[in-house]
Structure formats: C-alpha cells, structure tokens
Coordinates of C-alpha atoms in Angstrom, one line a residue:
M83 CA -0.2 -0.1 0.1
S84 CA 1.5 3.3 -0.9
E85 CA 1.9 6.2 1.7
R86 CA 3.2 9.7 1.9
H87 CA 4.8 10.4 4.9
V88 CA 5.1 14.7 6.1
L89 CA 7.8 15.2 8.3
V90 CA 7.9 19.0 9.5
L91 CA 11.0 21.0 10.4
P92 CA 12.0 24.0 11.9
D93 CA 14.1 25.3 8.9
R94 CA 15.6 24.2 5.1
D95 CA 18.8 23.4 6.9
A96 CA 17.2 20.7 9.3
A97 CA 15.3 19.8 6.3
E98 CA 17.9 19.2 3.8
E99 CA 20.0 17.5 6.4
L100 CA 16.8 14.9 6.9
A101 CA 16.7 14.2 3.6
E102 CA 20.1 13.0 3.1
E103 CA 19.7 10.8 6.3
L104 CA 16.8 9.5 4.6
S105 CA 18.6 7.6 2.1
A106 CA 21.4 6.5 4.3
R107 CA 19.0 5.3 7.2
F108 CA 16.2 4.1 5.2
G109 CA 17.4 3.2 1.5
V110 CA 14.7 5.6 0.2
T111 CA 15.8 5.8 -3.3
E112 CA 13.3 8.5 -4.8
E113 CA 14.4 12.0 -3.5
P114 CA 12.2 13.5 -1.1
Q115 CA 10.6 16.6 -1.8
L116 CA 11.3 20.0 0.4
V117 CA 8.9 22.5 0.8
R118 CA 8.4 26.0 2.2
D119 CA 5.6 26.1 4.6
A120 CA 4.9 29.6 5.3
L121 CA 2.7 29.8 9.1
A122 CA -0.5 31.2 8.3
G123 CA -0.5 35.3 8.6
E124 CA 3.5 35.1 8.5
D125 CA 5.0 37.1 5.8
D126 CA 8.7 36.7 7.3
A127 CA 10.6 34.2 5.6
E128 CA 12.1 33.4 9.4
D129 CA 8.6 32.2 10.5
A130 CA 8.2 29.2 7.8
Q131 CA 8.7 25.7 8.6
W132 CA 9.7 23.4 5.5
L133 CA 8.1 20.0 4.8
V134 CA 10.0 16.9 3.6
V135 CA 7.7 14.7 1.7
V136 CA 8.5 11.0 1.6
E137 CA 6.8 8.8 -0.9
D138 CA 6.6 5.0 0.4
P139 CA 5.4 3.1 -2.5
D140 CA 5.6 -0.2 -0.8
G141 CA 4.6 0.9 2.7
R142 CA 7.9 -0.3 4.1
L143 CA 9.0 3.0 6.2
D144 CA 8.3 2.6 9.9
P145 CA 6.1 5.9 11.2
T146 CA 7.9 5.7 14.2
A147 CA 11.4 5.6 13.0
L148 CA 10.6 8.4 10.9
D149 CA 9.1 10.3 14.0
D150 CA 12.4 10.0 15.8
L151 CA 14.8 11.1 12.8
A152 CA 12.4 14.5 12.7
A153 CA 12.8 14.9 16.4
E154 CA 16.7 14.6 16.0
H155 CA 16.4 17.3 13.8
E156 CA 14.0 19.2 16.1
G157 CA 11.0 18.2 14.0
W158 CA 8.2 15.8 13.7
L159 CA 6.1 13.4 11.6
E160 CA 2.7 14.9 10.5
A161 CA -0.4 12.4 11.6
P162 CA -1.8 11.0 8.3

C-alpha cells in the first residue's frame, strides 16, 4: 500500500539534512520533496517551517522511526 509521509522541520537546513539521511538510514531511493510552509498570517521568511515529503510506494517505512529521525532535527512526523 502506497503511503506519503510528511515530516515538519523548523528550517531549510534541518530539512535538507534530514532528506540526506533518509537515503542512508532507510534506503529511500526517490528524492524527497522539500516544501516551504509559511505559517498562517506570517510574511517573514524566518517564520516558515519546511516539509519533507517522502513517497513510500511499498509502505515499508516505519512511522515511529521517521518521527524519531525528525525529532533529532527538532521536527516531527505529521499525522496522516
């Protein structure tokens, strides 16, 4: 069953680091998508979160392990 995981990170650097680790730690072969998510009502670039969107076509990634990885970068796994 195909799944999509969305990890929320505090800044672009954390998102890029996490995206690089996904391949090494979880064998993710498809490049994760990084998306800037401006917080509601905020125009300042400093007030943006970054999302790392990971496609999981085989449903093999462990959500708990992804959440733990995100937590290492001061982020979290968005609930489905």
